[in-house]
CSV table of C-alpha atoms and ligand atoms in Angstrom, one decimal:
chain,number,residue,atom,x,y,z
A,10,UNK,CA,97.5,94.0,90.2
A,11,UNK,CA,97.3,92.6,93.7
A,12,UNK,CA,96.4,88.9,94.7
A,13,UNK,CA,96.5,87.2,97.9
A,14,UNK,CA,96.6,83.5,97.9
A,15,UNK,CA,96.0,82.0,101.2
A,16,UNK,CA,98.5,84.2,102.9
A,17,UNK,CA,99.1,83.8,106.5
A,18,UNK,CA,102.0,85.9,108.1
A,19,UNK,CA,103.2,84.8,111.6
A,20,UNK,CA,105.9,86.9,113.2
A,21,UNK,CA,108.6,85.7,115.8
A,22,UNK,CA,106.5,85.9,118.7
A,23,UNK,CA,104.1,83.5,117.5
A,24,UNK,CA,101.1,85.4,116.6
A,25,UNK,CA,99.3,85.1,113.4
A,26,UNK,CA,99.2,88.9,111.9
A,27,UNK,CA,97.5,87.5,108.8
A,28,UNK,CA,95.7,84.1,108.6
A,29,UNK,CA,94.6,82.4,105.1
A,30,UNK,CA,93.8,86.1,103.4
A,31,UNK,CA,92.8,85.7,99.6
A,32,UNK,CA,91.8,88.8,97.6
A,33,UNK,CA,92.2,90.0,94.0
A,34,UNK,CA,92.5,93.9,93.5
A,35,UNK,CA,92.2,94.7,89.8
A,36,UNK,CA,94.5,97.3,88.0
A,37,UNK,CA,93.0,100.7,88.4
A,38,UNK,CA,90.8,99.7,91.3
A,39,UNK,CA,90.8,101.6,94.6
A,40,UNK,CA,90.4,99.8,97.8
A,41,UNK,CA,90.8,100.4,101.5
A,42,UNK,CA,92.0,98.0,103.9
A,43,UNK,CA,89.9,98.4,107.4
A,44,UNK,CA,89.7,96.9,110.9
A,45,UNK,CA,90.6,97.3,114.3
A,46,UNK,CA,94.2,98.3,115.5
A,47,UNK,CA,96.1,95.2,115.6
A,48,UNK,CA,93.8,93.3,112.8
A,49,UNK,CA,96.9,93.3,110.4
A,50,UNK,CA,96.4,96.0,108.1
A,51,UNK,CA,100.0,97.5,108.1
A,52,UNK,CA,101.2,93.6,107.8
A,53,UNK,CA,99.1,93.2,104.6
A,54,UNK,CA,100.7,96.4,103.0
A,55,UNK,CA,104.2,95.2,104.0
A,56,UNK,CA,103.8,92.0,102.3
A,57,UNK,CA,103.0,94.2,99.0
A,58,UNK,CA,105.9,96.1,99.4
A,59,UNK,CA,108.1,93.4,100.5
A,60,UNK,CA,109.1,95.0,104.0
A,61,UNK,CA,107.9,91.5,105.4
A,62,UNK,CA,107.3,88.0,103.7
A,63,UNK,CA,104.6,85.8,104.0
A,64,UNK,CA,104.9,82.7,106.3
A,65,UNK,CA,102.4,80.9,103.9
A,66,UNK,CA,100.6,81.5,100.7
A,67,UNK,CA,101.3,83.4,97.6
A,68,UNK,CA,101.3,87.6,97.2
A,69,UNK,CA,101.1,88.5,93.6
A,70,UNK,CA,101.7,92.2,92.5
A,71,UNK,CA,101.8,93.5,89.0
A,72,UNK,CA,101.6,90.0,87.9
A,73,UNK,CA,104.9,89.1,89.6
A,74,UNK,CA,104.8,86.5,92.1
A,75,UNK,CA,106.8,88.1,94.9
A,76,UNK,CA,108.3,84.8,96.3
A,77,UNK,CA,110.5,85.0,93.1
A,78,UNK,CA,111.8,88.3,94.0
A,79,UNK,CA,114.9,88.1,95.7
A,80,UNK,CA,116.6,90.5,98.4
A,81,UNK,CA,118.4,92.5,95.6
A,82,UNK,CA,115.5,93.0,93.3
A,83,UNK,CA,113.4,94.4,96.4
A,84,UNK,CA,114.2,98.2,95.4
A,85,UNK,CA,113.3,97.8,91.9
A,86,UNK,CA,109.9,96.1,93.0
A,87,UNK,CA,109.3,99.3,95.3
A,88,UNK,CA,110.0,101.8,92.3
A,89,UNK,CA,106.8,100.5,91.1
A,90,UNK,CA,104.9,101.5,94.5
A,91,UNK,CA,104.2,104.9,95.3
A,92,UNK,CA,104.1,104.7,99.5
A,93,UNK,CA,102.0,107.0,101.8
A,94,UNK,CA,102.7,106.7,105.5
A,95,UNK,CA,100.8,108.4,108.2
A,96,UNK,CA,103.7,110.2,109.6
A,97,UNK,CA,104.7,111.2,105.9
A,98,UNK,CA,108.3,110.6,106.7
A,99,UNK,CA,109.5,113.8,105.1
A,100,UNK,CA,113.1,114.9,105.2
A,101,UNK,CA,112.8,118.2,107.1
A,102,UNK,CA,116.4,119.7,106.1
A,103,UNK,CA,115.0,119.6,102.3
A,104,UNK,CA,112.9,121.8,100.5
A,105,UNK,CA,109.4,120.3,99.3
A,106,UNK,CA,110.8,120.2,95.8
A,107,UNK,CA,113.7,118.1,96.9
A,108,UNK,CA,111.7,115.9,98.8
A,109,UNK,CA,109.0,115.4,95.8
A,110,UNK,CA,112.2,114.9,93.7
A,111,UNK,CA,113.7,112.0,95.6
A,112,UNK,CA,112.1,109.0,94.0
A,113,UNK,CA,113.3,110.6,90.6
A,114,UNK,CA,116.8,111.0,91.7
A,115,UNK,CA,117.1,107.8,92.8
A,116,UNK,CA,115.7,106.4,89.4
A,117,UNK,CA,118.6,108.6,87.6
A,118,UNK,CA,115.7,111.2,86.1
A,119,UNK,CA,117.5,113.9,84.4
A,120,UNK,CA,117.2,117.1,85.8
A,121,UNK,CA,115.1,119.1,83.3
A,122,UNK,CA,112.4,115.7,83.6
A,123,UNK,CA,112.9,115.9,87.1
A,124,UNK,CA,111.8,119.6,87.7
A,125,UNK,CA,108.8,119.0,85.1
A,126,UNK,CA,107.7,116.1,87.0
A,127,UNK,CA,108.1,117.4,90.5
A,128,UNK,CA,105.9,120.5,89.6
A,129,UNK,CA,103.4,118.4,87.8
A,130,UNK,CA,103.0,116.4,91.2
A,131,UNK,CA,102.9,119.4,93.3
A,132,UNK,CA,100.4,121.1,91.0
A,133,UNK,CA,97.9,117.9,91.3
A,134,UNK,CA,98.1,118.2,95.0
A,135,UNK,CA,97.6,122.0,94.8
A,136,UNK,CA,100.9,122.8,96.5
A,137,UNK,CA,102.9,124.4,93.5
A,138,UNK,CA,103.5,127.7,95.4
A,139,UNK,CA,105.0,125.9,98.1
A,140,UNK,CA,108.2,124.1,96.2
A,141,UNK,CA,110.9,126.1,97.9
A,142,UNK,CA,109.1,125.8,101.3
A,143,UNK,CA,110.5,123.8,104.4
A,144,UNK,CA,108.2,120.8,105.1
A,145,UNK,CA,108.4,122.3,108.8
A,146,UNK,CA,106.5,125.5,107.3
A,147,UNK,CA,103.7,123.6,106.5
A,148,UNK,CA,100.5,122.6,107.9
A,149,UNK,CA,99.9,118.7,108.8
A,150,UNK,CA,97.6,118.6,105.6
A,151,UNK,CA,99.9,119.9,103.4
A,152,UNK,CA,102.9,117.9,104.4
A,153,UNK,CA,100.5,114.5,104.0
A,154,UNK,CA,100.2,116.4,100.5
A,155,UNK,CA,103.7,116.4,99.7
A,156,UNK,CA,104.1,112.9,100.8
A,157,UNK,CA,101.7,112.0,98.1
A,158,UNK,CA,103.2,114.0,95.4
A,159,UNK,CA,106.3,112.3,96.1
A,160,UNK,CA,104.6,108.9,95.9
A,161,UNK,CA,103.0,109.5,92.4
A,162,UNK,CA,105.9,111.6,91.0
A,163,UNK,CA,107.4,108.6,89.4
A,164,UNK,CA,104.1,107.3,88.1
A,165,UNK,CA,103.8,104.0,89.8
A,166,UNK,CA,101.2,101.8,88.5
A,167,UNK,CA,100.3,101.1,92.3
A,168,UNK,CA,100.0,103.4,95.4
A,169,UNK,CA,99.8,102.0,99.2
A,170,UNK,CA,99.0,104.1,102.1
A,171,UNK,CA,99.1,103.3,105.5
A,172,UNK,CA,96.6,105.4,107.8
A,173,UNK,CA,97.4,108.5,105.5
A,174,UNK,CA,94.6,110.6,107.3
A,175,UNK,CA,95.6,109.2,110.7
A,176,UNK,CA,96.7,113.0,112.0
A,177,UNK,CA,94.0,115.0,110.2
A,178,UNK,CA,90.7,116.1,111.0
A,179,UNK,CA,87.6,115.1,109.0
A,180,UNK,CA,87.5,117.6,106.6
A,181,UNK,CA,91.4,117.3,105.7
A,182,UNK,CA,90.7,113.7,105.8
A,183,UNK,CA,88.0,113.7,103.3
A,184,UNK,CA,90.5,116.0,100.7
A,185,UNK,CA,93.2,113.9,101.0
A,186,UNK,CA,91.2,110.5,100.1
A,187,UNK,CA,89.3,112.4,97.4
A,188,UNK,CA,93.1,113.3,96.2
A,189,UNK,CA,93.8,109.5,96.0
A,190,UNK,CA,90.3,108.7,94.2
A,191,UNK,CA,91.5,111.1,91.7
A,192,UNK,CA,94.8,108.8,91.0
A,193,UNK,CA,92.6,105.9,90.9
A,194,UNK,CA,90.5,107.5,88.3
A,195,UNK,CA,93.5,107.7,85.9
A,196,UNK,CA,94.2,104.1,86.2
A,197,UNK,CA,96.4,103.7,88.8
A,198,UNK,CA,95.9,101.2,91.4
A,199,UNK,CA,95.0,102.4,95.1
A,200,UNK,CA,95.4,100.5,98.2
A,201,UNK,CA,94.8,102.4,101.7
A,202,UNK,CA,94.9,101.2,105.2
A,203,UNK,CA,92.4,103.0,107.2
A,204,UNK,CA,90.4,102.3,110.5
A,205,UNK,CA,88.1,105.5,109.9
A,206,UNK,CA,84.7,103.8,108.8
A,207,UNK,CA,83.0,107.0,108.5
A,208,UNK,CA,85.2,108.1,106.0
A,209,UNK,CA,85.1,105.0,103.8
A,210,UNK,CA,81.8,105.1,104.0
A,211,UNK,CA,81.8,108.5,102.3
A,212,UNK,CA,84.3,107.3,99.6
A,213,UNK,CA,82.1,104.3,98.2
A,214,UNK,CA,85.1,102.2,97.4
A,215,UNK,CA,85.6,98.5,98.0
A,216,UNK,CA,86.6,97.6,101.7
A,217,UNK,CA,88.3,94.7,102.8
A,218,UNK,CA,88.0,93.9,106.4
A,219,UNK,CA,90.4,92.1,108.6
A,220,UNK,CA,89.6,90.9,112.2
A,221,UNK,CA,92.6,89.2,114.0
A,222,UNK,CA,94.2,88.5,110.7
A,223,UNK,CA,91.1,86.9,109.1
A,224,UNK,CA,89.8,89.0,105.9
A,225,UNK,CA,85.8,88.6,107.6
A,226,UNK,CA,84.2,91.1,105.1
A,227,UNK,CA,84.7,92.4,101.4
A,228,UNK,CA,82.0,95.0,100.3
A,229,UNK,CA,81.1,98.4,98.8
A,230,UNK,CA,79.3,101.0,100.9
A,231,UNK,CA,75.9,102.2,99.5
A,232,UNK,CA,76.7,105.9,98.5
A,233,UNK,CA,75.1,108.2,101.0
A,234,UNK,CA,72.3,110.2,100.1
B,30,LIG,P1,97.6,97.0,112.2
B,30,LIG,O1,98.1,97.6,111.0
B,30,LIG,O2,95.9,96.5,111.6
B,30,LIG,O3,97.0,98.0,113.2
B,30,LIG,P2,99.7,95.1,112.1
B,30,LIG,O4,99.7,94.7,110.9
B,30,LIG,O5,100.5,96.4,112.7
B,30,LIG,O6,98.1,95.5,112.4
B,30,LIG,O7,99.8,94.3,113.2
B,30,LIG,C1,99.0,92.9,113.5
B,30,LIG,C2,99.4,92.3,114.6
B,30,LIG,O8,100.9,91.4,114.3
B,30,LIG,C3,99.5,92.8,115.8
B,30,LIG,O9,99.1,92.1,116.9
B,30,LIG,C4,100.9,93.5,115.9
B,30,LIG,O10,101.4,93.5,117.4
B,30,LIG,C5,101.6,92.2,115.4
B,30,LIG,N1,102.8,92.6,114.9
B,30,LIG,C6,103.2,93.5,113.9
B,30,LIG,N2,104.5,93.6,113.6
B,30,LIG,C7,105.1,93.0,114.4
B,30,LIG,C8,106.5,92.5,114.3
B,30,LIG,N3,107.5,93.0,113.7
B,30,LIG,N4,106.7,91.5,115.2
B,30,LIG,C9,105.8,91.1,115.8
B,30,LIG,N5,104.5,91.3,116.1
B,30,LIG,C10,103.9,92.4,115.1
B,31,LIG,P1,104.7,101.3,111.4
B,31,LIG,O1,104.8,102.7,111.2
B,31,LIG,O2,103.8,101.0,110.3
B,31,LIG,O3,104.6,100.7,112.5
B,31,LIG,P2,107.5,100.3,111.3
B,31,LIG,O4,107.6,101.2,112.3
B,31,LIG,O5,107.2,99.2,111.5
B,31,LIG,O6,105.9,100.9,110.3
B,31,LIG,O7,108.3,100.4,110.1
B,31,LIG,C1,109.7,99.7,110.2
B,31,LIG,C2,110.4,99.9,108.9
B,31,LIG,O8,109.8,99.7,107.8
B,31,LIG,C3,110.5,101.7,108.7
B,31,LIG,O9,112.0,101.8,108.3
B,31,LIG,C4,109.7,101.7,107.7
B,31,LIG,O10,110.1,102.9,106.9
B,31,LIG,C5,109.4,100.7,106.8
B,31,LIG,N1,108.2,100.5,106.1
B,31,LIG,C6,107.0,100.7,107.2
B,31,LIG,N2,105.7,100.3,106.2
B,31,LIG,C7,106.2,99.9,105.2
B,31,LIG,C8,105.7,99.4,103.8
B,31,LIG,N3,104.3,99.5,103.7
B,31,LIG,N4,106.5,99.0,103.2
B,31,LIG,C9,108.0,99.3,103.0
B,31,LIG,N5,108.7,99.7,104.3
B,31,LIG,C10,107.8,100.0,105.3
């Protein structure tokens, strides 16, 4: 589903945010990318979503070599990716329902189909009862779950998340990660950037470790007793 071939990314500042990174993530796999702040985690995700282009090397997503995707093809590319951010980026002047419906609105989905899918997505994250609420009325953990519902509502084959539990306490973080794991279990590929090693250890999923832009480890933690 995701393949990096010798990918390097040098920003205009001259800094190599990623250096000769190669790995492959199979369809349906759930994996984490970790490393200290500045290691290149966000950059890696941005290359997947075409928010950035590599300086060298090749990125393939869903069998598509991204160098072939031109600027006007980027929206279509992103429709195949559910994105979750640390600050969840919800629109505060719209209801929970409308926030989750956004990707379907953009895709031109009919109103009845939209209502059905939005409720199914909210049900999955346990927030069906809050569809009319403003995101501002929700707790941080609930807001993040709305962000996840929005990411999955159009059933993308790939979900990427950048520090999705960055603002949450350990218990809520685990709940959110377990939610991602559930999507992984039904065939969606999930790639999550997180620096929370304790949390990653509990998840028992593949971990890619970046250090100053280099992929220095690729392991799967042994399940804690
Ligand atoms: P992480 O997500 O692991 O914290 P990032 O991918 O955000 O790492 O950043 C990797 C390195 O690239 C950092 O040194 C960061 O300062 C630098 N960087 C990130 N974005 C840009 C940019 N747009 N321009 C210049 N340097 C950047
Ligand atoms: P970050 O919060 O990761 O540092 P930035 O502030 O650099 O992100 O984001 C710059 C712009 O790129 C924002 O408009 C944001 O919505 C968008 N963006 C950030 N990460 C991604 C991503 N992985 N894919 C697509 N767009 C992104």
